[in-house]
Amino acid sequence: MPTFDTIDDLPADSRVLVRLDLNSPIEDGEPQDNRRFDRHAETVRELADAGHRVVCLAHQGRPGRDDFTTLAGHAAILAEHVGRDVAFVADTYGEEALAAVDALDAGEVLLLENTRMCDDELPEASPEEKAETEFVRTLASHADAYVNDAYSAAHRKHASLVGFPLVLPAYAGRVMETEYEANTAIATREFDGPMTMVVGGTKATDVIGVMDALDDRVDRFLLGGVAGELFLRAAGHPVGHDLEGTDLFDEQWEQNRELIESVLDERGDAIRLATDLAYEGADGERAEVAVDEIDEKDTGYLDVGSETVAAYEPPIRESDAVFVKGALGVFEDERFADGTVGVLEAIAETDCFSVVGGGDTSRAIEMYGLSEDDFSHVSIAGGAYIRALTGEPLPAVEVLEEAAGRQ
């Protein structure tokens, strides 16, 4: 269990800096509403309803990328979810920002400009170095406390994540609290029955590392996506390599070949690989082929096949805990959603502890009419979820715990 303080411990009538993660897809220059706004709105609403003066910090994209933009549109979306006005100022810690922070009345909410527009924010550095930046020192002098609700960015050593807890009383928001408890369960919690992990997605390097780290904790791994093809390649099947115009497989194979072969050799009895794969047929419809019948990869495989989905359901239904990291197919296209949706439906119908991790995979729950209530936790984190699964430290959580020891 975490040893940080939460907003339950926050003194009344505080002027509080609240770090959120509102990073969103940008389409035609505008941020798109997503699950993160709804989740973080709970913390913001609770603080505002309690009479605190709420100053929100968040980021969007990275300098040089197409999605690096202002948070003006984010303020409007957040306001809809919070149910009260969210003011916005296009400044991080200059005179305009400080004046707006100082002018807040009890229960009012303000969103400052994209933290990554501040030079002090991005370079990875120690919390002590970040605490000495002008950004942190200046803004902290106008606040009573700091709340970190950005669990999904907790693996980063950025100023707004690790600097403030060294200079202000620091607390965890509701997202930070619930994400941490659910996502660390695989490393810290004891389960009576089998533990199963569904592994997929396109970032095979991440999930292969998780499989290696958790080999003594997880009883069964059910594979799909890019990782699944790479393991099939290691098992001797002519798949798991790039075709012309793709770059998902070969580089990750070179990076992870030895580890994949080692995991497969040592834990092969615990690893379930796809027995059939789906692809786009000549008529544009979903087509399937048995893995044993593939002589040469001449098309991209976009999902596990129906035989594989049927084989993955029984081990899920027999499990005491199921963790999901990555989709088994390109579920955004309903033709290739069978694998991802099939395992999610099996998990939803099973009385087990379940965590669905990663923003992309969790999106399938909403897209295909499943209910979040049927899962123990649906995570909005990516990199932090990976670290939690493997037991690696999260810098932003560590500084919260250190702050609790001083408070």
CSV table of C-alpha atoms in Angstrom, one decimal:
chain,number,residue,atom,x,y,z
A,1,MET,CA,0.0,0.0,0.0
A,2,PRO,CA,1.2,3.5,-0.7
A,3,THR,CA,2.7,5.6,2.1
A,4,PHE,CA,1.9,9.0,0.6
A,5,ASP,CA,-0.7,11.4,1.9
A,6,THR,CA,-3.9,12.0,-0.1
A,7,ILE,CA,-6.2,14.9,-0.5
A,8,ASP,CA,-8.1,13.5,2.5
A,9,ASP,CA,-5.2,15.0,4.5
A,10,LEU,CA,-5.1,18.4,2.8
A,11,PRO,CA,-5.7,21.3,5.2
A,12,ALA,CA,-8.9,23.3,4.6
A,13,ASP,CA,-8.9,26.5,2.5
A,14,SER,CA,-5.7,25.7,0.6
A,15,ARG,CA,-4.4,27.3,-2.6
A,16,VAL,CA,-3.3,24.2,-4.3
A,17,LEU,CA,-1.3,23.3,-7.4
A,18,VAL,CA,-2.7,20.2,-9.0
A,19,ARG,CA,-0.7,18.3,-11.6
A,20,LEU,CA,-3.0,16.5,-14.1
A,21,ASP,CA,-2.3,14.5,-17.3
A,22,LEU,CA,-4.6,15.9,-19.9
A,23,ASN,CA,-2.3,14.9,-22.9
A,24,SER,CA,-4.8,14.2,-25.7
A,25,PRO,CA,-5.0,13.4,-29.4
A,26,ILE,CA,-5.0,16.7,-31.4
A,27,GLU,CA,-7.2,16.8,-34.5
A,28,ASP,CA,-7.4,20.0,-36.6
A,29,GLY,CA,-5.6,21.8,-33.9
A,30,GLU,CA,-8.2,20.9,-31.2
A,31,PRO,CA,-7.8,18.5,-28.3
A,32,GLN,CA,-10.1,15.5,-28.3
A,33,ASP,CA,-12.1,14.6,-25.2
A,34,ASN,CA,-11.0,11.3,-23.6
A,35,ARG,CA,-11.1,9.3,-20.5
A,36,ARG,CA,-8.4,11.3,-18.8
A,37,PHE,CA,-10.5,14.4,-18.5
A,38,ASP,CA,-13.3,12.5,-16.8
A,39,ARG,CA,-10.9,10.8,-14.4
A,40,HIS,CA,-9.0,13.9,-13.4
A,41,ALA,CA,-12.3,15.9,-13.1
A,42,GLU,CA,-13.1,13.8,-10.0
A,43,THR,CA,-10.1,15.2,-8.1
A,44,VAL,CA,-10.6,18.8,-9.4
A,45,ARG,CA,-14.3,18.7,-8.5
A,46,GLU,CA,-13.6,17.3,-5.0
A,47,LEU,CA,-11.0,20.0,-4.3
A,48,ALA,CA,-13.2,22.8,-5.6
A,49,ASP,CA,-16.3,21.6,-3.8
A,50,ALA,CA,-14.3,21.6,-0.6
A,51,GLY,CA,-13.5,25.3,-1.0
A,52,HIS,CA,-9.9,25.0,-2.1
A,53,ARG,CA,-8.5,27.4,-4.7
A,54,VAL,CA,-7.4,25.0,-7.5
A,55,VAL,CA,-4.6,25.8,-9.9
A,56,CYS,CA,-4.2,23.0,-12.5
A,57,LEU,CA,-0.9,22.2,-14.3
A,58,ALA,CA,-0.8,19.9,-17.3
A,59,HIS,CA,1.2,19.2,-20.5
A,60,GLN,CA,0.4,18.6,-24.2
A,61,GLY,CA,2.8,17.0,-26.6
A,62,ARG,CA,6.5,17.8,-26.8
A,63,PRO,CA,8.3,20.7,-28.4
A,64,GLY,CA,8.8,20.1,-32.1
A,65,ARG,CA,5.9,17.7,-32.5
A,66,ASP,CA,2.6,18.3,-34.2
A,67,ASP,CA,0.6,17.8,-31.0
A,68,PHE,CA,2.6,20.4,-29.0
A,69,THR,CA,0.1,23.2,-28.5
A,70,THR,CA,-1.7,25.4,-26.0
A,71,LEU,CA,-4.1,24.1,-23.3
A,72,ALA,CA,-6.8,26.7,-24.0
A,73,GLY,CA,-9.1,24.0,-25.5
A,74,HIS,CA,-8.3,21.6,-22.7
A,75,ALA,CA,-9.7,24.0,-20.2
A,76,ALA,CA,-13.1,24.0,-21.9
A,77,ILE,CA,-13.3,20.2,-22.0
A,78,LEU,CA,-12.2,19.9,-18.3
A,79,ALA,CA,-14.9,22.4,-17.4
A,80,GLU,CA,-17.6,20.2,-18.9
A,81,HIS,CA,-16.4,17.2,-16.9
A,82,VAL,CA,-15.9,19.1,-13.6
A,83,GLY,CA,-19.3,20.9,-13.9
A,84,ARG,CA,-17.9,24.4,-13.2
A,85,ASP,CA,-15.9,27.0,-14.9
A,86,VAL,CA,-12.2,26.4,-15.5
A,87,ALA,CA,-10.4,29.7,-16.2
A,88,PHE,CA,-7.3,29.6,-18.5
A,89,VAL,CA,-4.3,31.8,-18.7
A,90,ALA,CA,-1.7,31.5,-21.5
A,91,ASP,CA,1.2,31.7,-19.0
A,92,THR,CA,3.0,29.2,-16.7
A,93,TYR,CA,4.7,31.3,-14.0
A,94,GLY,CA,5.0,34.8,-15.3
A,95,GLU,CA,3.2,37.9,-14.1
A,96,GLU,CA,-0.1,37.0,-15.8
A,97,ALA,CA,-0.1,33.5,-14.3
A,98,LEU,CA,0.8,34.7,-10.8
A,99,ALA,CA,-1.9,37.4,-10.9
A,100,ALA,CA,-4.5,34.8,-11.9
A,101,VAL,CA,-3.4,32.4,-9.2
A,102,ASP,CA,-3.5,35.1,-6.5
A,103,ALA,CA,-7.0,36.3,-7.6
A,104,LEU,CA,-8.7,32.9,-7.2
A,105,ASP,CA,-11.5,32.7,-4.7
A,106,ALA,CA,-12.6,29.6,-2.8
A,107,GLY,CA,-13.9,26.9,-5.1
A,108,GLU,CA,-12.5,28.5,-8.3
A,109,VAL,CA,-10.5,26.5,-10.8
A,110,LEU,CA,-7.7,27.8,-13.1
A,111,LEU,CA,-5.6,26.0,-15.7
A,112,LEU,CA,-2.2,27.4,-16.5
A,113,GLU,CA,-0.5,27.0,-19.9
A,114,ASN,CA,1.3,23.9,-21.1
A,115,THR,CA,4.1,23.1,-18.6
A,116,ARG,CA,6.3,22.0,-21.5
A,117,MET,CA,6.3,25.5,-22.8
A,118,CYS,CA,8.4,26.3,-19.8
A,119,ASP,CA,12.2,25.7,-20.3
A,120,ASP,CA,12.6,24.3,-16.8
A,121,GLU,CA,10.1,21.5,-17.2
A,122,LEU,CA,11.4,18.9,-19.6
A,123,PRO,CA,15.0,17.9,-19.1
A,124,GLU,CA,15.2,14.8,-16.9
A,125,ALA,CA,17.0,15.7,-13.7
A,126,SER,CA,16.9,14.9,-10.0
A,127,PRO,CA,14.0,16.2,-7.9
A,128,GLU,CA,16.5,18.3,-6.0
A,129,GLU,CA,17.6,20.0,-9.2
A,130,LYS,CA,14.0,20.5,-10.3
A,131,ALA,CA,13.0,21.9,-7.0
A,132,GLU,CA,15.6,24.7,-7.5
A,133,THR,CA,14.3,25.8,-10.9
A,134,GLU,CA,12.8,29.3,-11.2
A,135,PHE,CA,9.5,27.7,-12.4
A,136,VAL,CA,9.0,25.6,-9.3
A,137,ARG,CA,10.3,28.2,-6.8
A,138,THR,CA,8.2,31.0,-8.3
A,139,LEU,CA,4.9,29.2,-8.6
A,140,ALA,CA,5.3,27.4,-5.2
A,141,SER,CA,5.7,30.8,-3.4
A,142,HIS,CA,2.1,31.5,-4.4
A,143,ALA,CA,0.6,28.2,-3.2
A,144,ASP,CA,0.0,26.4,0.0
A,145,ALA,CA,0.2,22.8,-1.2
A,146,TYR,CA,0.8,20.5,-4.2
A,147,VAL,CA,-1.4,17.6,-5.4
A,148,ASN,CA,-0.1,15.1,-8.0
A,149,ASP,CA,-2.9,13.3,-9.8
A,150,ALA,CA,-0.8,12.5,-12.9
A,151,TYR,CA,0.0,8.9,-12.3
A,152,SER,CA,0.4,8.2,-16.0
A,153,ALA,CA,3.4,10.6,-16.1
A,154,ALA,CA,4.8,9.4,-12.7
A,155,HIS,CA,7.8,7.7,-14.4
A,156,ARG,CA,9.1,11.1,-15.6
A,157,LYS,CA,11.5,13.4,-13.7
A,158,HIS,CA,10.0,16.7,-14.9
A,159,ALA,CA,9.8,19.8,-12.8
A,160,SER,CA,6.0,19.9,-12.3
A,161,LEU,CA,6.1,16.2,-11.2
A,162,VAL,CA,9.1,15.9,-8.9
A,163,GLY,CA,10.1,19.5,-8.0
A,164,PHE,CA,7.1,20.8,-6.1
A,165,PRO,CA,6.9,18.0,-3.5
A,166,LEU,CA,10.3,19.1,-2.2
A,167,VAL,CA,9.2,22.7,-1.5
A,168,LEU,CA,5.5,22.3,-0.7
A,169,PRO,CA,3.3,19.9,1.4
A,170,ALA,CA,2.4,17.3,-1.2
A,171,TYR,CA,-0.5,14.9,-1.6
A,172,ALA,CA,-1.9,12.4,-4.1
A,173,GLY,CA,-5.1,13.0,-6.0
A,174,ARG,CA,-7.7,10.3,-6.6
A,175,VAL,CA,-6.3,9.2,-9.9
A,176,MET,CA,-2.8,8.8,-8.5
A,177,GLU,CA,-4.2,6.9,-5.5
A,178,THR,CA,-6.4,4.4,-7.4
A,179,GLU,CA,-4.0,3.9,-10.2
A,180,TYR,CA,-1.1,3.2,-7.9
A,181,GLU,CA,-3.0,0.7,-5.8
A,182,ALA,CA,-4.4,-1.2,-8.7
A,183,ASN,CA,-1.3,-1.3,-10.9
A,184,THR,CA,1.1,-2.4,-8.2
A,185,ALA,CA,-1.2,-5.3,-7.2
A,186,ILE,CA,0.6,-7.7,-9.6
A,187,ALA,CA,3.9,-7.2,-7.8
A,188,THR,CA,2.6,-6.9,-4.2
A,189,ARG,CA,-0.8,-8.7,-3.8
A,190,GLU,CA,-1.3,-12.4,-3.1
A,191,PHE,CA,-3.9,-14.2,-5.1
A,192,ASP,CA,-5.3,-17.6,-4.3
A,193,GLY,CA,-5.7,-18.9,-7.9
A,194,PRO,CA,-3.9,-18.6,-11.2
A,195,MET,CA,-2.7,-15.2,-12.4
A,196,THR,CA,-3.0,-14.5,-16.1
A,197,MET,CA,-1.5,-11.7,-18.2
A,198,VAL,CA,-2.8,-10.8,-21.7
A,199,VAL,CA,0.1,-9.3,-23.7
A,200,GLY,CA,-0.2,-7.4,-27.0
A,201,GLY,CA,0.1,-4.0,-28.5
A,202,THR,CA,2.8,-2.6,-30.8
A,203,LYS,CA,5.5,-1.8,-28.3
A,204,ALA,CA,6.8,-5.3,-27.9
A,205,THR,CA,10.0,-4.2,-26.2
A,206,ASP,CA,8.0,-2.9,-23.2
A,207,VAL,CA,5.8,-6.0,-22.7
A,208,ILE,CA,8.7,-8.5,-23.3
A,209,GLY,CA,10.5,-6.8,-20.4
A,210,VAL,CA,7.4,-7.2,-18.3
A,211,MET,CA,7.1,-10.9,-19.1
A,212,ASP,CA,10.7,-11.4,-18.1
A,213,ALA,CA,10.3,-9.5,-14.9
A,214,LEU,CA,7.1,-11.3,-13.9
A,215,ASP,CA,7.9,-14.8,-14.9
A,216,ASP,CA,7.7,-16.1,-11.3
A,217,ARG,CA,4.5,-14.2,-10.6
A,218,VAL,CA,2.3,-14.9,-13.6
A,219,ASP,CA,1.1,-18.4,-14.3
A,220,ARG,CA,0.0,-17.9,-17.9
A,221,PHE,CA,0.7,-15.3,-20.7
A,222,LEU,CA,-1.7,-15.0,-23.6
A,223,LEU,CA,0.0,-13.4,-26.5
A,224,GLY,CA,-1.1,-11.3,-29.5
A,225,GLY,CA,-0.2,-8.2,-31.3
A,226,VAL,CA,3.4,-7.5,-32.3
A,227,ALA,CA,4.8,-9.3,-29.3
A,228,GLY,CA,2.8,-12.4,-30.2
A,229,GLU,CA,4.2,-12.4,-33.7
A,230,LEU,CA,7.8,-12.0,-32.5
A,231,PHE,CA,7.3,-15.0,-30.1
A,232,LEU,CA,5.8,-17.0,-33.0
A,233,ARG,CA,9.0,-16.1,-35.0
A,234,ALA,CA,11.1,-17.3,-32.2
A,235,ALA,CA,9.1,-20.6,-32.2
A,236,GLY,CA,10.1,-21.1,-35.8
A,237,HIS,CA,7.1,-19.7,-37.7
A,238,PRO,CA,7.7,-17.4,-40.8
A,239,VAL,CA,5.9,-14.4,-39.2
A,240,GLY,CA,7.0,-11.5,-37.0
A,241,HIS,CA,9.0,-9.6,-39.6
A,242,ASP,CA,8.3,-6.5,-41.6
A,243,LEU,CA,6.9,-6.3,-45.0
A,244,GLU,CA,7.6,-3.4,-47.3
A,245,GLY,CA,6.2,-0.3,-45.8
A,246,THR,CA,6.1,-1.5,-42.2
A,247,ASP,CA,8.7,-1.1,-39.4
A,248,LEU,CA,7.0,-2.8,-36.4
A,249,PHE,CA,8.9,-6.0,-36.2
A,250,ASP,CA,12.5,-6.3,-37.4
A,251,GLU,CA,14.0,-3.6,-35.1
A,252,GLN,CA,12.2,-4.9,-32.0
A,253,TRP,CA,13.3,-8.4,-33.0
A,254,GLU,CA,16.9,-7.5,-33.1
A,255,GLN,CA,16.6,-5.6,-29.8
A,256,ASN,CA,14.9,-8.5,-28.0
A,257,ARG,CA,15.7,-11.7,-29.8
A,258,GLU,CA,17.9,-13.2,-27.0
A,259,LEU,CA,15.4,-12.3,-24.3
A,260,ILE,CA,12.4,-13.6,-26.3
A,261,GLU,CA,14.2,-16.9,-27.0
A,262,SER,CA,15.2,-17.1,-23.3
A,263,VAL,CA,11.7,-16.5,-22.0
A,264,LEU,CA,10.2,-18.9,-24.5
A,265,ASP,CA,12.8,-21.6,-23.6
A,266,GLU,CA,12.4,-21.2,-19.8
A,267,ARG,CA,8.7,-20.5,-19.6
A,268,GLY,CA,7.3,-22.0,-22.8
A,269,ASP,CA,4.8,-24.0,-20.8
A,270,ALA,CA,3.3,-20.8,-19.4
A,271,ILE,CA,3.1,-19.0,-22.8
A,272,ARG,CA,0.1,-19.4,-25.1
A,273,LEU,CA,0.7,-18.3,-28.7
A,274,ALA,CA,-1.8,-17.7,-31.4
A,275,THR,CA,-2.8,-20.7,-33.5
A,276,ASP,CA,-4.4,-18.6,-36.2
A,277,LEU,CA,-4.2,-15.1,-37.4
A,278,ALA,CA,-6.5,-12.7,-39.1
A,279,TYR,CA,-5.8,-10.5,-42.1
A,280,GLU,CA,-7.6,-8.4,-44.8
A,281,GLY,CA,-8.7,-10.7,-47.6
A,282,ALA,CA,-8.9,-9.9,-51.3
A,283,ASP,CA,-12.6,-8.9,-50.8
A,284,GLY,CA,-11.7,-6.5,-48.0
A,285,GLU,CA,-13.2,-8.6,-45.4
A,286,ARG,CA,-11.6,-10.4,-42.4
A,287,ALA,CA,-9.9,-13.6,-43.4
A,288,GLU,CA,-8.1,-16.1,-41.1
A,289,VAL,CA,-5.3,-18.6,-41.6
A,290,ALA,CA,-3.9,-21.3,-39.3
A,291,VAL,CA,-0.3,-20.4,-38.1
A,292,ASP,CA,0.9,-23.9,-39.1
A,293,GLU,CA,-0.3,-23.3,-42.7
A,294,ILE,CA,1.7,-20.1,-43.2
A,295,ASP,CA,4.7,-20.8,-45.5
A,296,GLU,CA,5.6,-17.2,-46.0
A,297,LYS,CA,4.4,-13.9,-44.6
A,298,ASP,CA,3.0,-12.1,-47.6
A,299,THR,CA,0.4,-9.9,-45.8
A,300,GLY,CA,0.1,-8.0,-42.5
A,301,TYR,CA,-1.7,-9.9,-39.7
A,302,LEU,CA,-4.1,-7.6,-37.9
A,303,ASP,CA,-5.6,-9.8,-35.2
A,304,VAL,CA,-5.5,-13.2,-33.6
A,305,GLY,CA,-7.9,-15.7,-35.1
A,306,SER,CA,-11.2,-17.0,-33.8
A,307,GLU,CA,-9.6,-20.4,-32.8
A,308,THR,CA,-7.1,-18.4,-30.7
A,309,VAL,CA,-9.8,-16.3,-29.1
A,310,ALA,CA,-11.7,-19.5,-28.1
A,311,ALA,CA,-8.5,-21.0,-26.7
A,312,TYR,CA,-7.7,-17.9,-24.6
A,313,GLU,CA,-11.1,-17.7,-22.9
A,314,PRO,CA,-10.9,-20.8,-20.6
A,315,PRO,CA,-7.6,-19.8,-18.9
A,316,ILE,CA,-9.1,-16.3,-18.3
A,317,ARG,CA,-12.3,-17.7,-16.8
A,318,GLU,CA,-10.2,-20.0,-14.5
A,319,SER,CA,-8.0,-17.1,-13.2
A,320,ASP,CA,-8.1,-15.3,-9.9
A,321,ALA,CA,-6.4,-12.2,-11.4
A,322,VAL,CA,-6.0,-11.0,-15.0
A,323,PHE,CA,-3.9,-8.1,-16.2
A,324,VAL,CA,-4.0,-6.8,-19.7
A,325,LYS,CA,-1.2,-4.8,-21.4
A,326,GLY,CA,-1.8,-4.2,-25.0
A,327,ALA,CA,-4.4,-5.1,-27.6
A,328,LEU,CA,-4.4,-8.4,-29.5
A,329,GLY,CA,-5.3,-6.7,-32.8
A,330,VAL,CA,-6.1,-3.5,-34.5
A,331,PHE,CA,-9.4,-3.1,-32.7
A,332,GLU,CA,-10.0,0.4,-34.0
A,333,ASP,CA,-11.1,-1.5,-37.1
A,334,GLU,CA,-14.1,-3.6,-36.1
A,335,ARG,CA,-13.1,-6.3,-38.6
A,336,PHE,CA,-10.0,-6.9,-36.4
A,337,ALA,CA,-11.5,-6.4,-32.9
A,338,ASP,CA,-12.4,-10.0,-32.2
A,339,GLY,CA,-9.2,-10.8,-30.3
A,340,THR,CA,-9.2,-7.7,-28.0
A,341,VAL,CA,-12.9,-7.6,-27.4
A,342,GLY,CA,-13.1,-11.4,-27.0
A,343,VAL,CA,-10.7,-11.5,-24.1
A,344,LEU,CA,-12.2,-8.3,-22.5
A,345,GLU,CA,-15.6,-9.9,-22.6
A,346,ALA,CA,-14.3,-13.1,-21.0
A,347,ILE,CA,-12.6,-11.0,-18.3
A,348,ALA,CA,-15.8,-8.9,-17.7
A,349,GLU,CA,-17.8,-12.1,-17.2
A,350,THR,CA,-15.3,-13.6,-14.8
A,351,ASP,CA,-15.3,-13.0,-11.0
A,352,CYS,CA,-11.6,-12.1,-10.8
A,353,PHE,CA,-9.4,-9.1,-9.9
A,354,SER,CA,-8.7,-7.4,-13.3
A,355,VAL,CA,-6.7,-4.5,-14.5
A,356,VAL,CA,-6.8,-3.3,-18.1
A,357,GLY,CA,-3.8,-1.1,-18.7
A,358,GLY,CA,-2.8,1.4,-21.3
A,359,GLY,CA,-4.9,4.2,-22.8
A,360,ASP,CA,-5.3,2.5,-26.2
A,361,THR,CA,-6.5,-0.8,-24.9
A,362,SER,CA,-8.8,0.7,-22.4
A,363,ARG,CA,-10.4,2.6,-25.2
A,364,ALA,CA,-11.8,-0.6,-26.6
A,365,ILE,CA,-14.0,-1.0,-23.6
A,366,GLU,CA,-15.9,2.2,-24.5
A,367,MET,CA,-15.8,1.6,-28.3
A,368,TYR,CA,-17.5,-1.9,-28.0
A,369,GLY,CA,-20.1,-1.2,-25.4
A,370,LEU,CA,-18.5,-2.9,-22.4
A,371,SER,CA,-18.8,-1.5,-18.9
A,372,GLU,CA,-15.9,-0.3,-16.8
A,373,ASP,CA,-17.7,-1.5,-13.8
A,374,ASP,CA,-17.1,-5.1,-14.9
A,375,PHE,CA,-13.3,-4.6,-14.4
A,376,SER,CA,-11.5,-4.0,-11.1
A,377,HIS,CA,-9.6,-1.1,-12.7
A,378,VAL,CA,-9.2,0.4,-16.1
A,379,SER,CA,-5.9,2.3,-16.2
A,380,ILE,CA,-5.2,5.4,-18.2
A,381,ALA,CA,-1.4,4.9,-17.8
A,382,GLY,CA,1.1,3.6,-20.2
A,383,GLY,CA,4.7,3.9,-19.2
A,384,ALA,CA,3.9,4.2,-15.5
A,385,TYR,CA,1.8,1.0,-15.8
A,386,ILE,CA,4.8,-0.9,-17.3
A,387,ARG,CA,7.0,0.3,-14.5
A,388,ALA,CA,4.5,-0.6,-11.8
A,389,LEU,CA,4.1,-4.1,-13.3
A,390,THR,CA,7.8,-4.7,-13.1
A,391,GLY,CA,8.2,-3.2,-9.7
A,392,GLU,CA,10.4,-0.4,-10.9
A,393,PRO,CA,10.3,2.9,-8.9
A,394,LEU,CA,8.2,5.8,-10.1
A,395,PRO,CA,10.0,9.1,-9.3
A,396,ALA,CA,6.9,11.1,-8.9
A,397,VAL,CA,5.5,8.6,-6.4
A,398,GLU,CA,8.8,8.4,-4.5
A,399,VAL,CA,8.8,12.2,-3.9
A,400,LEU,CA,5.2,12.0,-2.6
A,401,GLU,CA,6.2,9.3,-0.2
A,402,GLU,CA,9.2,11.4,1.0
A,403,ALA,CA,7.0,14.4,1.4
A,404,ALA,CA,4.6,12.4,3.6
A,405,GLY,CA,7.6,11.5,5.9
A,406,ARG,CA,8.3,15.2,6.4
A,407,GLN,CA,4.7,16.4,6.9
